[in-house]
mmCIF file of C-alpha atoms and ligand atoms in Angstrom:
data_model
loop_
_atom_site.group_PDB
_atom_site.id
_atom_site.type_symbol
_atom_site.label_atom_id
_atom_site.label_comp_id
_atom_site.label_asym_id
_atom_site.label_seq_id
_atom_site.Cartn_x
_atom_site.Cartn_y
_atom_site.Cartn_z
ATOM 1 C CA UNK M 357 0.000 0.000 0.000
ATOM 2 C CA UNK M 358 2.403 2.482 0.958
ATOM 3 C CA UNK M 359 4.766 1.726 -2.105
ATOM 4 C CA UNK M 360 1.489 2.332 -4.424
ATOM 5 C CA UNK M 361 0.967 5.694 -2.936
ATOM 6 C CA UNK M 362 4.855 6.560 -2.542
ATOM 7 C CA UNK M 363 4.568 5.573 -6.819
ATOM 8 C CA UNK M 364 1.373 8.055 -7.124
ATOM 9 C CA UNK M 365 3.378 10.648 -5.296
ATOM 10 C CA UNK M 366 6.311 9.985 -8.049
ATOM 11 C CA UNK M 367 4.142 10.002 -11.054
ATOM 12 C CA UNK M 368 2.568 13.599 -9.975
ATOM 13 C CA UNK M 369 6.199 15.157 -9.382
ATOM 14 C CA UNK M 370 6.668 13.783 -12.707
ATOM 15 C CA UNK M 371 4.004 14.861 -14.479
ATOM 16 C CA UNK M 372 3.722 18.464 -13.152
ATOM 17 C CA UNK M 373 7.827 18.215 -14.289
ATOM 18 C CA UNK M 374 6.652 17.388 -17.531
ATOM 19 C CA UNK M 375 4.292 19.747 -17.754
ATOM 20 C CA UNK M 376 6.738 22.608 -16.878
ATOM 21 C CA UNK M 377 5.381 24.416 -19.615
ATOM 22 C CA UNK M 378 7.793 24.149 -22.302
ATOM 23 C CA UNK M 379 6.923 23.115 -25.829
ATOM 24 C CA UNK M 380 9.797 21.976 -28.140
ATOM 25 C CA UNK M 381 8.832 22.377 -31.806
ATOM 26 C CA UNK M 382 11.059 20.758 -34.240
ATOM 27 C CA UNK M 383 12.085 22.642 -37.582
ATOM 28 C CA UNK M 384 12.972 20.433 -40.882
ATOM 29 C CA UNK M 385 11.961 19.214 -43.406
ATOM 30 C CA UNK M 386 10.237 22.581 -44.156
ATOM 31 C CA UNK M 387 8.488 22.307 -41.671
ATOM 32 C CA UNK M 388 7.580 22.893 -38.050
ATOM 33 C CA UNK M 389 6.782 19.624 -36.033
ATOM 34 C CA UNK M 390 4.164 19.659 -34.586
ATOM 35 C CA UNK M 391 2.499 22.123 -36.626
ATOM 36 C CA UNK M 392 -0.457 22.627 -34.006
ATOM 37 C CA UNK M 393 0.350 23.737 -30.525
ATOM 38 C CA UNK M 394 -1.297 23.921 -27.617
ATOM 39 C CA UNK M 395 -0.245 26.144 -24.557
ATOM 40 C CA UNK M 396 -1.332 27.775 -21.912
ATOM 41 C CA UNK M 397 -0.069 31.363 -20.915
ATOM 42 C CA UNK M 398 3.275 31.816 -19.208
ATOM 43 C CA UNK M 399 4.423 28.468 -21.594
ATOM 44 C CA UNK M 400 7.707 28.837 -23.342
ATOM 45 C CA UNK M 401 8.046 27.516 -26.722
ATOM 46 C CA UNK M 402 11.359 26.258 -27.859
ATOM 47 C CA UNK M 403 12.207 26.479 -31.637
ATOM 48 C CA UNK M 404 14.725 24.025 -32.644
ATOM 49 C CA UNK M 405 16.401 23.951 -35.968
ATOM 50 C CA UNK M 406 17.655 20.070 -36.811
ATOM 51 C CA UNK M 407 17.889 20.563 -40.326
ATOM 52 C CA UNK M 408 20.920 21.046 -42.404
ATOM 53 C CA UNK M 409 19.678 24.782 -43.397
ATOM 54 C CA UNK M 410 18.376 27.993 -41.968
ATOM 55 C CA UNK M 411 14.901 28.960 -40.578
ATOM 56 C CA UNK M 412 13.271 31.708 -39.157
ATOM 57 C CA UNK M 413 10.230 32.413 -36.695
ATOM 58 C CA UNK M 414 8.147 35.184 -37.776
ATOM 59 C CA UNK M 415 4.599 35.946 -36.335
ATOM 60 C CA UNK M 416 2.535 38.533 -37.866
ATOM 61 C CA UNK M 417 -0.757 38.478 -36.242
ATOM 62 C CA UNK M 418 -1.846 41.411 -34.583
ATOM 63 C CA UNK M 419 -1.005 41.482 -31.115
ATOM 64 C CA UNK M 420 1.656 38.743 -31.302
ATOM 65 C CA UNK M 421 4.087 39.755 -33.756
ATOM 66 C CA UNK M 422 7.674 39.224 -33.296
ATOM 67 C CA UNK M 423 10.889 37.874 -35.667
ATOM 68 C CA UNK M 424 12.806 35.487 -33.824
ATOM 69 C CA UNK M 425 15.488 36.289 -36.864
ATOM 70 C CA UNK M 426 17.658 34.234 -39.221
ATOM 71 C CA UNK M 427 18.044 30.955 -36.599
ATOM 72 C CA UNK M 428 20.971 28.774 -38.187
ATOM 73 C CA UNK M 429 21.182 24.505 -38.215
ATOM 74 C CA UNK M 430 21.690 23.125 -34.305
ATOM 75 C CA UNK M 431 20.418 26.551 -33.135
ATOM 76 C CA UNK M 432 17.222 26.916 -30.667
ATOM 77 C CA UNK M 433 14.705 30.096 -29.983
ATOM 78 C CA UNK M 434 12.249 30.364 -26.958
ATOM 79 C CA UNK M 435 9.307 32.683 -26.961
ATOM 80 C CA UNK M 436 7.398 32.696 -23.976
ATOM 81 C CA UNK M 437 3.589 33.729 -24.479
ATOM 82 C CA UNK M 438 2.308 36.465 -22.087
ATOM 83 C CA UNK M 439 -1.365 36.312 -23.402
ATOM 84 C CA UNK M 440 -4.209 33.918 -24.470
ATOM 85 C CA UNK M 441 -5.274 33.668 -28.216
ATOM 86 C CA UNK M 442 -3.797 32.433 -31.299
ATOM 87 C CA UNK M 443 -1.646 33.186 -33.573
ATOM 88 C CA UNK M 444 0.093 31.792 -36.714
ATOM 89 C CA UNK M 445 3.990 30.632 -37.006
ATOM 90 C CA UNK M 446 5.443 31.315 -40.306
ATOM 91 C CA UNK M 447 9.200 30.880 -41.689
ATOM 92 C CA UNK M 448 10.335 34.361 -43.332
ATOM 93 C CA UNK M 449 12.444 31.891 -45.097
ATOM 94 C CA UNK M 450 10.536 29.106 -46.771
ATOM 95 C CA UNK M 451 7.166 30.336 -47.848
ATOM 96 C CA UNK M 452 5.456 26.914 -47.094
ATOM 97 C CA UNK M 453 6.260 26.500 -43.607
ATOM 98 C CA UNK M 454 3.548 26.803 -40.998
ATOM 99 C CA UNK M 455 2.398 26.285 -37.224
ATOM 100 C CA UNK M 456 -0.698 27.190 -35.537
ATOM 101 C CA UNK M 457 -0.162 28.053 -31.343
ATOM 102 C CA UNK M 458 -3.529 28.345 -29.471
ATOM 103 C CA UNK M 459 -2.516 30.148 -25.953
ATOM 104 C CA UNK M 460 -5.093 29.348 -23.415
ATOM 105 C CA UNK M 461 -5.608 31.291 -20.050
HETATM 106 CU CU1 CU X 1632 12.378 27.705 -43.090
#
């Protein structure tokens, strides 16, 4: 009994570790993966370039815009997001490469 709930304890340090709030989107490919992302405000996502070329984070919706700049190959970017809503990812780059990040309260 007491090892069960000494396990349940474990698993919730665990989870609320792994829910820390930090969302690690992979660029390559020409693309972002995933390209949908969830998070909730105060959330950091982490931009991280595995490919063998160049990519950019650029956000142009109202309210959330930012350039992240030119971020090279084995390079990451964080952006932490202050406010609910969403907005749209886009590489300045590569004209086909997307994500969608819904901030919730
Ligand atoms: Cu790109």
């Amino acid at each position: 009994m007491r090892a069960v709930i000494l396990l349940t304890l474990a698993g919730t340090v665990l989870a609320s570790v792994c829910h820390a709030g930090e969302h690690r989107i992979g660029m390559a490919g020409m693309a972002y993966a995933p390209a949908m992302i969830e998070a909730k405000v105060g959330d950091t996502l982490v931009f991280v370039n595995g490919d063998t070329q160049a990519h950019n984070v650029l956000i142009a919706t109202v309210g959330f815009s930012t350039d992240l700049g030119k971020q090279d190959p084995g390079s990451q970017t964080t952006l932490t997001v202050r406010k609910s809503g969403t907005f749209d990812v886009e590489c300045a780059i590569h004209e086909g490469m997307h994500a969608r990040v819904v901030v919730r309260p």
